[in-house]
Each structure stands twice: as C-alpha cells, then as structure tokens.
PDB file of N, CA and C in Angstrom:
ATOM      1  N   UNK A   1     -18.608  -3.330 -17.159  1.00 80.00           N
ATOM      2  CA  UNK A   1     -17.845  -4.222 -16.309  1.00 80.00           C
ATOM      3  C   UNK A   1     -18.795  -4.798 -15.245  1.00 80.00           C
ATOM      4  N   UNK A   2     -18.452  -6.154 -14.770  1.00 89.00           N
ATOM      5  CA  UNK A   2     -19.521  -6.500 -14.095  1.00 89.00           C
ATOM      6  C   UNK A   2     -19.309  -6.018 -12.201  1.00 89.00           C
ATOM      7  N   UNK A   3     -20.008  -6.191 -11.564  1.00 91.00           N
ATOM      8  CA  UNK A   3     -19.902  -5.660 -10.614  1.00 91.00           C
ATOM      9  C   UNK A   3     -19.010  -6.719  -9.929  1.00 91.00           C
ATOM     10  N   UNK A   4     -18.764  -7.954  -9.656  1.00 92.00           N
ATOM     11  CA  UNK A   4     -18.032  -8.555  -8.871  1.00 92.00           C
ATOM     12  C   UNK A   4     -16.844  -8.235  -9.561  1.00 92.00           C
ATOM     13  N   UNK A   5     -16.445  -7.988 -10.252  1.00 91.00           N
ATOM     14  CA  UNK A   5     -15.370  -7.993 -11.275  1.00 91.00           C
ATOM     15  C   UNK A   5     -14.629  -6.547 -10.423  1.00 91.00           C
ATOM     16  N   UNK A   6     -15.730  -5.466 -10.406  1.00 91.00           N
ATOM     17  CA  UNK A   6     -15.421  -4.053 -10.187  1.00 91.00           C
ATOM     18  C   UNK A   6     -15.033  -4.377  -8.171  1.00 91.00           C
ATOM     19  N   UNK A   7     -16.047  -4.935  -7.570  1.00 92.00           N
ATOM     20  CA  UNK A   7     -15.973  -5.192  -5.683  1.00 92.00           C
ATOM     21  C   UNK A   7     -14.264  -5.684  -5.388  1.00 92.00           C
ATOM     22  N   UNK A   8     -13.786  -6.970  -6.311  1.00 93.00           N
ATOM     23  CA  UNK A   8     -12.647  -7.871  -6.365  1.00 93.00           C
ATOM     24  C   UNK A   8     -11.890  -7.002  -7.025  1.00 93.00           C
ATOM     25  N   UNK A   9     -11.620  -5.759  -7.704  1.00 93.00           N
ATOM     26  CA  UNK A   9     -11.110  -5.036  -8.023  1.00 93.00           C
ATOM     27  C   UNK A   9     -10.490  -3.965  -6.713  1.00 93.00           C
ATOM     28  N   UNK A  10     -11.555  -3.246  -6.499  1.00 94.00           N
ATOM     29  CA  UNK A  10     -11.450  -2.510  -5.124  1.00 94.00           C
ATOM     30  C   UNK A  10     -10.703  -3.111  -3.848  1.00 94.00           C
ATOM     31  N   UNK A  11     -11.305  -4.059  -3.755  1.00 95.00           N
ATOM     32  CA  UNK A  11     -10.977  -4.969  -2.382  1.00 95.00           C
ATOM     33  C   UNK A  11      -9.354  -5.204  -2.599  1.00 95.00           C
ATOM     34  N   UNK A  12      -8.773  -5.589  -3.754  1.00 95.00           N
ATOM     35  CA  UNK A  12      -7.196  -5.961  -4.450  1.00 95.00           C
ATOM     36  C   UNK A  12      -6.817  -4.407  -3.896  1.00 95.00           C
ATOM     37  N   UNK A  13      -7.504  -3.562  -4.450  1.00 94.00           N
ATOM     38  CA  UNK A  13      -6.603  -2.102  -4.294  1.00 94.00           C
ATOM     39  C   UNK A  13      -6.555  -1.028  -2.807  1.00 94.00           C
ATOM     40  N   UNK A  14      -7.556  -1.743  -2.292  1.00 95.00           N
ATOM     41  CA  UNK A  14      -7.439  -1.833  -0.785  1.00 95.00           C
ATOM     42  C   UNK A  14      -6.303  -2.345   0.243  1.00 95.00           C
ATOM     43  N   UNK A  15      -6.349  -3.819  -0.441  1.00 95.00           N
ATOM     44  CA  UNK A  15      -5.066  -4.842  -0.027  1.00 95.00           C
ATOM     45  C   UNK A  15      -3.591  -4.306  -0.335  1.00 95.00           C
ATOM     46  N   UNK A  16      -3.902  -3.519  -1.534  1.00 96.00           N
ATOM     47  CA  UNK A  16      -2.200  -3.216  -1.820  1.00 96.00           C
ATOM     48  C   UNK A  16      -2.126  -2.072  -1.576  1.00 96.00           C
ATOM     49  N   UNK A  17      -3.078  -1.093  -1.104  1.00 94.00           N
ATOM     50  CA  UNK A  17      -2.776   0.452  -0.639  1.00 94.00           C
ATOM     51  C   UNK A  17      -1.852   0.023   1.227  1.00 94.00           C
ATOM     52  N   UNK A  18      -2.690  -0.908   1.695  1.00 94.00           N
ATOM     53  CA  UNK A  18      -1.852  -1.255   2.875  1.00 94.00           C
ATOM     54  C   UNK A  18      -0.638  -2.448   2.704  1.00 94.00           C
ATOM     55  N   UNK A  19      -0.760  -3.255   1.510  1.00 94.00           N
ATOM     56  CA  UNK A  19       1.112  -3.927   1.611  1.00 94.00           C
ATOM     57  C   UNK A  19       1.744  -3.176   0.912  1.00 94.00           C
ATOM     58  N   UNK A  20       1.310  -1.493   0.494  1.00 93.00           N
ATOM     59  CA  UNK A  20       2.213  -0.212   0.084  1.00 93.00           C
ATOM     60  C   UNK A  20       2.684   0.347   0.883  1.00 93.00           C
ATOM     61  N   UNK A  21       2.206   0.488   1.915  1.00 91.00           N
ATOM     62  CA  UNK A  21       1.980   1.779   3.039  1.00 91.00           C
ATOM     63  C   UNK A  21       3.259   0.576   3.904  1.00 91.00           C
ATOM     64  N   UNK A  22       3.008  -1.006   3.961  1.00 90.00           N
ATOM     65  CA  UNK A  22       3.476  -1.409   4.718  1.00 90.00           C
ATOM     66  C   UNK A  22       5.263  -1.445   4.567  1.00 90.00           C
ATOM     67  N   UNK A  23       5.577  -2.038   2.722  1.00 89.00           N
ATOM     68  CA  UNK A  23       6.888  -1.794   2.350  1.00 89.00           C
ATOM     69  C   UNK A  23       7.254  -0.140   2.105  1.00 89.00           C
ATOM     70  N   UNK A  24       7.083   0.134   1.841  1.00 85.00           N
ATOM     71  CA  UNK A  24       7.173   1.665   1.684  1.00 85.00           C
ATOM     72  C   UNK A  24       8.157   2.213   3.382  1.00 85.00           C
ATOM     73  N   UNK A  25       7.457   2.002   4.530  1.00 84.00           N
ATOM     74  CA  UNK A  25       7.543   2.651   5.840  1.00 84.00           C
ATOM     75  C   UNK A  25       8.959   1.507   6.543  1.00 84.00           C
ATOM     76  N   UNK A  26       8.572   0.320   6.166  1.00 84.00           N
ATOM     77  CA  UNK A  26       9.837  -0.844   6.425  1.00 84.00           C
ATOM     78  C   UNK A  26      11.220  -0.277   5.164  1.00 84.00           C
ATOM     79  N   UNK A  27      11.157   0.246   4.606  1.00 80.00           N
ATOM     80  CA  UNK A  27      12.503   0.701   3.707  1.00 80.00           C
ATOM     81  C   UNK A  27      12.887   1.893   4.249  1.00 80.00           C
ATOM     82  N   UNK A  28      11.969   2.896   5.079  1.00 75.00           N
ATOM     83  CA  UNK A  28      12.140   3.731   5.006  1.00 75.00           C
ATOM     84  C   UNK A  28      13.358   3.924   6.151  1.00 75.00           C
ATOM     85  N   UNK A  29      12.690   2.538   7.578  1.00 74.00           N
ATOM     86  CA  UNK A  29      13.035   2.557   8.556  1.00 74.00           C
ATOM     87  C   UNK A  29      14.846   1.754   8.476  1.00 74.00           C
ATOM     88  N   UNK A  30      14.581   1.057   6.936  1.00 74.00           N
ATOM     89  CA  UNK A  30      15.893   0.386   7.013  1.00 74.00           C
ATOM     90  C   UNK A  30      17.126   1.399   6.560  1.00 74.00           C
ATOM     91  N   UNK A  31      16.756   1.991   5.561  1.00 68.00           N
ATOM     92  CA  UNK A  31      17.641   2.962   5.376  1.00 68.00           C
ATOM     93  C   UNK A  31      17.779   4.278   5.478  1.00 68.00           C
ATOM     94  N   UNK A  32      17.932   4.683   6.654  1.00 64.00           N
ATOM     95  CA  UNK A  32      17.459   6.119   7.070  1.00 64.00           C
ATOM     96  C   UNK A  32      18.342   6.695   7.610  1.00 64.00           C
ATOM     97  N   UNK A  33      19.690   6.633   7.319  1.00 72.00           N
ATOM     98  CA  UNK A  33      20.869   7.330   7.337  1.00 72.00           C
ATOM     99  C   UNK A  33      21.334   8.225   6.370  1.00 72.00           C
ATOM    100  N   UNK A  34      21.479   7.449   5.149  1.00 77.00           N
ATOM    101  CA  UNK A  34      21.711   8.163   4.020  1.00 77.00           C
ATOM    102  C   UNK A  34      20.253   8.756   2.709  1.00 77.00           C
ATOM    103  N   UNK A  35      19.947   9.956   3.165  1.00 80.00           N
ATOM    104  CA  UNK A  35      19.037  10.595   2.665  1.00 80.00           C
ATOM    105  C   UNK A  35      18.879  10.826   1.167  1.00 80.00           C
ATOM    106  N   UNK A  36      20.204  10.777   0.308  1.00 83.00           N
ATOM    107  CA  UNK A  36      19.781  10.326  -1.188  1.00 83.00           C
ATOM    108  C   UNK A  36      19.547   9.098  -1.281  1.00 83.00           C
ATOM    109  N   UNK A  37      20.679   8.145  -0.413  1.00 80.00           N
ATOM    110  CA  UNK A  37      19.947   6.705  -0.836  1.00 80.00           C
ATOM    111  C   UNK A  37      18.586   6.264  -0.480  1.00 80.00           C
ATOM    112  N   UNK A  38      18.109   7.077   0.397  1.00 78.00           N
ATOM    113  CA  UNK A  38      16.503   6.946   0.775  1.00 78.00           C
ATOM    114  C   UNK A  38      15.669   6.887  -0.191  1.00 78.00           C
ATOM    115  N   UNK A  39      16.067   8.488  -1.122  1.00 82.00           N
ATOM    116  CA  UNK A  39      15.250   8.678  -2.304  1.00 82.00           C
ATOM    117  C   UNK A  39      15.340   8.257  -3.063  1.00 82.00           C
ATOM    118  N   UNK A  40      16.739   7.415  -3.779  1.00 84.00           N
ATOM    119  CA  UNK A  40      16.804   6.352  -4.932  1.00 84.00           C
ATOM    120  C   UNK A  40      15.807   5.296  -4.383  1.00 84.00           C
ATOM    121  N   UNK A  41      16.160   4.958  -3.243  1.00 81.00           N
ATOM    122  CA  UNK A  41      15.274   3.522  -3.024  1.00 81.00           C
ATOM    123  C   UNK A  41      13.992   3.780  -2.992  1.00 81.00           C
ATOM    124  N   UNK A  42      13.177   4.843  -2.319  1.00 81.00           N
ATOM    125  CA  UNK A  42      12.172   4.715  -2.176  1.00 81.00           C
ATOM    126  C   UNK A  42      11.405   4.979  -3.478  1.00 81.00           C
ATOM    127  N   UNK A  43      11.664   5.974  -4.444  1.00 89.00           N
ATOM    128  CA  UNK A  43      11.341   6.119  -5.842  1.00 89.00           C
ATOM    129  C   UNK A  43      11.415   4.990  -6.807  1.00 89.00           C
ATOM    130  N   UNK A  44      12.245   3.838  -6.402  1.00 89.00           N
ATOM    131  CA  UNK A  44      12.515   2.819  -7.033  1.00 89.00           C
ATOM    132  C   UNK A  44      11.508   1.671  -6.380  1.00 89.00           C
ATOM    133  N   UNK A  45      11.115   1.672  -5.444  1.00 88.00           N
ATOM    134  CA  UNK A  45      10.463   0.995  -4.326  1.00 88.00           C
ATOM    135  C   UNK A  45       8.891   1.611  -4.824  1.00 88.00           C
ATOM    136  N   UNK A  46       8.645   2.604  -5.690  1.00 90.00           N
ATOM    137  CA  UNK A  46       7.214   3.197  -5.887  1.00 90.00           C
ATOM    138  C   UNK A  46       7.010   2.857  -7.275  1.00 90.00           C
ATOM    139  N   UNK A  47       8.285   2.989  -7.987  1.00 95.00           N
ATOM    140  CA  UNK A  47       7.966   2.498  -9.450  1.00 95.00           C
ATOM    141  C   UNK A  47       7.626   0.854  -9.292  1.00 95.00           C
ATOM    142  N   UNK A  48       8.297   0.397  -9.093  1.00 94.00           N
ATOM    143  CA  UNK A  48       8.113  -1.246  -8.745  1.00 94.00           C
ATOM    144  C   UNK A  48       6.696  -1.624  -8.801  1.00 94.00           C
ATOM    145  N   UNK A  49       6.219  -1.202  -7.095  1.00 94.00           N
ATOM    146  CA  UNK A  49       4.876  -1.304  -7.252  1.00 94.00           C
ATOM    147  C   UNK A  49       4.024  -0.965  -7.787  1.00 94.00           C
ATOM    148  N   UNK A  50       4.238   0.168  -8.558  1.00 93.00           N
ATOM    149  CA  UNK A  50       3.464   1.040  -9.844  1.00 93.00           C
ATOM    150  C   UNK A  50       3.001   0.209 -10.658  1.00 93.00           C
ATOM    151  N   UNK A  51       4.256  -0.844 -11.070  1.00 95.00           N
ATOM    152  CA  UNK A  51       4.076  -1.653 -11.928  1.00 95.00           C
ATOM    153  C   UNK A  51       3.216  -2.759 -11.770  1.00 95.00           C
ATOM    154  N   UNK A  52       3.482  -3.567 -10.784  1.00 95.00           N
ATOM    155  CA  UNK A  52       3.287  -4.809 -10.195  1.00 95.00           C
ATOM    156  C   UNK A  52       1.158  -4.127 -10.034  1.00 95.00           C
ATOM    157  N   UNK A  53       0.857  -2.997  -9.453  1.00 94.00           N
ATOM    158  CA  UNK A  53      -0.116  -2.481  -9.332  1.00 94.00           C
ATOM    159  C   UNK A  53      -1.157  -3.124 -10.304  1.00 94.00           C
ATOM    160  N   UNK A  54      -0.636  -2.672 -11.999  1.00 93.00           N
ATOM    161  CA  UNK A  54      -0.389  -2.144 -13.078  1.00 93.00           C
ATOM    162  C   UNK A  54      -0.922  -3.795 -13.708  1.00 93.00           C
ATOM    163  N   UNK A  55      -0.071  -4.610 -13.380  1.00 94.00           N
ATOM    164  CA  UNK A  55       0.013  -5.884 -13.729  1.00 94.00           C
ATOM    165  C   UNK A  55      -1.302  -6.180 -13.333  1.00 94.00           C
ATOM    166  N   UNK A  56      -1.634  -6.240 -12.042  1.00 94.00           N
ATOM    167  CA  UNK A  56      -2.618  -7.118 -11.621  1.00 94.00           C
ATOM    168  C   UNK A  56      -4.119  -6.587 -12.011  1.00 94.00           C
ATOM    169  N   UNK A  57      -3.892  -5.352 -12.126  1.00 92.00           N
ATOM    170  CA  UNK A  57      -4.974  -4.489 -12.679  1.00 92.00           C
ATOM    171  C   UNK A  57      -5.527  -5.252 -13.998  1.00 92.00           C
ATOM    172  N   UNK A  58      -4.245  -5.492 -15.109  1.00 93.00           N
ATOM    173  CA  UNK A  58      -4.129  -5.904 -16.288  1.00 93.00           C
ATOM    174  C   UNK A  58      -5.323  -7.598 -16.033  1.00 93.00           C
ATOM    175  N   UNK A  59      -4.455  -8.363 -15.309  1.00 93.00           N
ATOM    176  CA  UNK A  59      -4.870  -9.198 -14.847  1.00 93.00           C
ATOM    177  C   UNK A  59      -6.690  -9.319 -14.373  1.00 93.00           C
ATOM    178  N   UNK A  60      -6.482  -8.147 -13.573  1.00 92.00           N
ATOM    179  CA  UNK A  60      -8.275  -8.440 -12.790  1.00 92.00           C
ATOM    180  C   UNK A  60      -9.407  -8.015 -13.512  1.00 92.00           C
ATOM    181  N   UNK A  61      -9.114  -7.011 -14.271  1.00 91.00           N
ATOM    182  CA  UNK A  61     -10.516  -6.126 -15.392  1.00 91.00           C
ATOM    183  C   UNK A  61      -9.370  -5.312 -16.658  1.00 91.00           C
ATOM    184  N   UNK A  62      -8.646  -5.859 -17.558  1.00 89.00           N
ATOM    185  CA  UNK A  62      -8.067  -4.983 -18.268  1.00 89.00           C
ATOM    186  C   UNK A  62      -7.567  -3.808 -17.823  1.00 89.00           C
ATOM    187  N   UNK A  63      -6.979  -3.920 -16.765  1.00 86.00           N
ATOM    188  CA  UNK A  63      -6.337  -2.895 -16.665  1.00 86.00           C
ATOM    189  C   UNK A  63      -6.878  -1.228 -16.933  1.00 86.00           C
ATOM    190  N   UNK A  64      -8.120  -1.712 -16.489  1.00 87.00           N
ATOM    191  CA  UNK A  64      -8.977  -0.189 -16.132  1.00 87.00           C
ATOM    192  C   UNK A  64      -8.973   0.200 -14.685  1.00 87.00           C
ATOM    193  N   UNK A  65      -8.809   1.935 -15.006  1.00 85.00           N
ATOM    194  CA  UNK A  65      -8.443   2.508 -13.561  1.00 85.00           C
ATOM    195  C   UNK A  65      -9.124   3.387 -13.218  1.00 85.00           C
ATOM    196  N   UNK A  66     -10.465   3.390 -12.130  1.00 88.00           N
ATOM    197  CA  UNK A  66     -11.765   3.849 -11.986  1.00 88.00           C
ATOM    198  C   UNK A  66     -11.082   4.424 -10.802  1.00 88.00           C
ATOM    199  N   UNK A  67     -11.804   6.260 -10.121  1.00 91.00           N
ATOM    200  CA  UNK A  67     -11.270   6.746  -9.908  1.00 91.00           C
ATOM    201  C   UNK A  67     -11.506   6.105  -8.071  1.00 91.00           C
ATOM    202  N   UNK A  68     -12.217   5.353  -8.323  1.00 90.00           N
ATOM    203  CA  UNK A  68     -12.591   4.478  -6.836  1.00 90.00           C
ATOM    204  C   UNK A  68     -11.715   3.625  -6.342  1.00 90.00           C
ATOM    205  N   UNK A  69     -10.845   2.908  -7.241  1.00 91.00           N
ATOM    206  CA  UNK A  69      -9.870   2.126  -7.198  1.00 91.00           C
ATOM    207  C   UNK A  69      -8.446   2.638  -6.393  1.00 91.00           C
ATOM    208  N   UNK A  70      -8.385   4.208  -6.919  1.00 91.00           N
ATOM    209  CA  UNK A  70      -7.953   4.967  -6.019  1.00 91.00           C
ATOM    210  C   UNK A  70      -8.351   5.436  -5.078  1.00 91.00           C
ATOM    211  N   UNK A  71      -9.186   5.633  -5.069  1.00 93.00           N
ATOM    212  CA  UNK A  71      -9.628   5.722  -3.122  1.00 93.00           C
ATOM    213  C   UNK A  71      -9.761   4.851  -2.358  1.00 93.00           C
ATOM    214  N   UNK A  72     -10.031   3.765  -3.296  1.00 93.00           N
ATOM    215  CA  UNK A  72      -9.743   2.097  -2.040  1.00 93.00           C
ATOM    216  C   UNK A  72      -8.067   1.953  -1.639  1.00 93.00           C
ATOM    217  N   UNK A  73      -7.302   2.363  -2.596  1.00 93.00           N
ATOM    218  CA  UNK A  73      -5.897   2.907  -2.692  1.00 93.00           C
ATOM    219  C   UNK A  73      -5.209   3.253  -1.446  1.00 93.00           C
ATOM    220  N   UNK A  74      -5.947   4.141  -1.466  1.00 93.00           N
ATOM    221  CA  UNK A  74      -5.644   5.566  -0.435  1.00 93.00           C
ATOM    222  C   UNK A  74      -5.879   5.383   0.814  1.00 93.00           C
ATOM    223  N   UNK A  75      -7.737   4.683   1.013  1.00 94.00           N
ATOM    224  CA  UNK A  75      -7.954   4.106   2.585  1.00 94.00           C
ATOM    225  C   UNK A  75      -7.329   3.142   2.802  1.00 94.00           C
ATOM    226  N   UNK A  76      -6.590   1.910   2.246  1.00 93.00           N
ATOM    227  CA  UNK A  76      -5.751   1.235   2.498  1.00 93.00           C
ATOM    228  C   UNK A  76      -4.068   1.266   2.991  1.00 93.00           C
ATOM    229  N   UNK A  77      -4.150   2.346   2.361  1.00 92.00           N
ATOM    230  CA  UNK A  77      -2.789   3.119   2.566  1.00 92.00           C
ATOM    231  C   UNK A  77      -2.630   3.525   3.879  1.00 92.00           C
ATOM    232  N   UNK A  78      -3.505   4.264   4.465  1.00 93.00           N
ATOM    233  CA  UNK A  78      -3.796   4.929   5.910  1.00 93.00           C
ATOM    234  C   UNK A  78      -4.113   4.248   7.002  1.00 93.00           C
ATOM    235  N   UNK A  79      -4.995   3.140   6.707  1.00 93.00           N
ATOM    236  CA  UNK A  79      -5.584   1.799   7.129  1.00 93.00           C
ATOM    237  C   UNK A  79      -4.410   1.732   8.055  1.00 93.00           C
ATOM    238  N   UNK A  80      -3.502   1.160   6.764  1.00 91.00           N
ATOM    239  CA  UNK A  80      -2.260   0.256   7.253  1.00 91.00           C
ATOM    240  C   UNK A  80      -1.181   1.008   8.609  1.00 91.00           C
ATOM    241  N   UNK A  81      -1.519   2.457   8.266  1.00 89.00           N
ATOM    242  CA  UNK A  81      -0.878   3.380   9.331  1.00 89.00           C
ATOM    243  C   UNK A  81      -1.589   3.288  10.799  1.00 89.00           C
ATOM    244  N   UNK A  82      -2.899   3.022  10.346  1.00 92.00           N
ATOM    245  CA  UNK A  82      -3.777   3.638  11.550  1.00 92.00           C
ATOM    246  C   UNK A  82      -3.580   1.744  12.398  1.00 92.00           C
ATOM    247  N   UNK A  83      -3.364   0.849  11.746  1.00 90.00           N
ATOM    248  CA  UNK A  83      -3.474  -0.232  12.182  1.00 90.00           C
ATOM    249  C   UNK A  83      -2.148  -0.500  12.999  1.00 90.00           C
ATOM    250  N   UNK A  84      -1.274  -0.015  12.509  1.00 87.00           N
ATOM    251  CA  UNK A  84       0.496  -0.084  12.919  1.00 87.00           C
ATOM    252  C   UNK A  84       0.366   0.700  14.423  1.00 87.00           C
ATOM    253  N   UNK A  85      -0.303   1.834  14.012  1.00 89.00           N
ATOM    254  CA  UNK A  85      -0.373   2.893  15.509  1.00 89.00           C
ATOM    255  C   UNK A  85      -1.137   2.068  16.217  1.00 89.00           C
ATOM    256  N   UNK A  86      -1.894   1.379  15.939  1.00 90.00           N
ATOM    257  CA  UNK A  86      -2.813   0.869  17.470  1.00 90.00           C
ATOM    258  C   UNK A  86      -2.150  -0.505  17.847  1.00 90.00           C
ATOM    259  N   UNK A  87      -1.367  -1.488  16.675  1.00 88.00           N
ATOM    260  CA  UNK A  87      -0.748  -2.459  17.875  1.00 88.00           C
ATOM    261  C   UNK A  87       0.212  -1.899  17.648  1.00 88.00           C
ATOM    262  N   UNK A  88       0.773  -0.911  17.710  1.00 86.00           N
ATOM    263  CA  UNK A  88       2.454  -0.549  18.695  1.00 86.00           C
ATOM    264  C   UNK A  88       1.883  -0.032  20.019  1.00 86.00           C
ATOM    265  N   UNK A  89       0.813   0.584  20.019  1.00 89.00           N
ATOM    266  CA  UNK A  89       0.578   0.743  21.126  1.00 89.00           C
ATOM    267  C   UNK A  89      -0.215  -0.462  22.266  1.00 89.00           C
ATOM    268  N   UNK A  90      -0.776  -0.913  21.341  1.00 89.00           N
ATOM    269  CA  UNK A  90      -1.522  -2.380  22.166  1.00 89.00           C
ATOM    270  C   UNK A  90      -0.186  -3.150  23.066  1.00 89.00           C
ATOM    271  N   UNK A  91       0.849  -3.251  21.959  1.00 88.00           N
ATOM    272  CA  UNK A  91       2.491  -4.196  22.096  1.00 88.00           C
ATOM    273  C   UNK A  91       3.114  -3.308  23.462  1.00 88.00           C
ATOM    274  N   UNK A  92       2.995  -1.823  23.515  1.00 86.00           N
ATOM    275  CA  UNK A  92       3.693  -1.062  24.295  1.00 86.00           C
ATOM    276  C   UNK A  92       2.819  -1.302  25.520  1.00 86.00           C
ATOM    277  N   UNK A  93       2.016  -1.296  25.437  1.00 84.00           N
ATOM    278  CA  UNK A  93       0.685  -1.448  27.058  1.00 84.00           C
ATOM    279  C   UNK A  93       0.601  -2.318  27.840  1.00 84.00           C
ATOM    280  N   UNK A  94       1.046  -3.665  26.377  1.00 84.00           N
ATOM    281  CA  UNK A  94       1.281  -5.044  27.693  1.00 84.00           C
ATOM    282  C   UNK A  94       2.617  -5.308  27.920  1.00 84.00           C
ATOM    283  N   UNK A  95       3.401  -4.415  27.301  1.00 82.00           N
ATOM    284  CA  UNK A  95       4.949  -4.695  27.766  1.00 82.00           C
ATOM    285  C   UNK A  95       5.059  -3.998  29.095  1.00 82.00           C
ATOM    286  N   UNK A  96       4.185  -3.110  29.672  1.00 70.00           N
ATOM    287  CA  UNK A  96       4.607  -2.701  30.741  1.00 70.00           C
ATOM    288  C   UNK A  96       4.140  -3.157  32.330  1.00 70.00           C
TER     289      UNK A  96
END
C-alpha cells in the first residue's frame, strides 16, 4: 500500500475517532433518563458508525484495517474529550 494512501488513511481515522467520541457523548447527554433506551441507542449509534467506518475504509485502501488505524482511532477519540474539557472550561472563564 502506498504510503499517502496509508497517512490519508490514518488522518480519516483520527477525524472519525473524534466525530465518534463527539456523537456518541451528544446522545448520551440527550437521552439520559431512560437507561435501556440509552443502551438501545447508543449500541445502535456504534453499529452505525461501525459501518459508515467500514464504508469509507472500503472506499480509501480496500478496506484494510492496520492495527495503527486503530490507534489513530483511539487518539482521536480522547482528543475529542480532551478538546471539549478545555473549551468548556475556556467558555466557563470568560463567562465569569
């Protein structure tokens, strides 16, 4: 596989570890009363993107899944947490 092929690969699975992390935490916050409907949705909300993942993978290099792809995954995922915590707090500092 060629290497830009493999960078534009990573970088995609970077991007969607944090618009995962981002829908994922916005469903969580919308429906958070009823605790089975949490888990239908959110399990349904993981397959989805599983797929859609899945697709673009298909799309960017045949749908090969290098175990790096998951760790760009993963720091994206956290990224998106660690980025949320610093402007809620940036948002909270100048609100006061």
């Amino acid at each position: 596989m060629k290497l830009e092929i493999q960078i534009t690969t990573f970088i995609f699975s970077l991007l969607f570890g944090f618009y995962f992390s981002f829908v994922l935490s916005l469903f969580k916050k919308i429906i958070l009363k009823n605790k089975l409907l949490q888990i239908i949705v959110s399990f349904g909300i993981i397959f989805v993107n599983a797929i859609i993942y899945f697709i673009f993978l298909l799309k960017l290099n045949n749908a090969i899944l290098h175990p790096y792809y998951l760790i760009g995954f993963i720091i994206g995922f956290f990224l998106e947490n660690v980025t949320f915590y610093l402007f809620k707090r940036i948002v909270k500092k100048n609100n006061k």
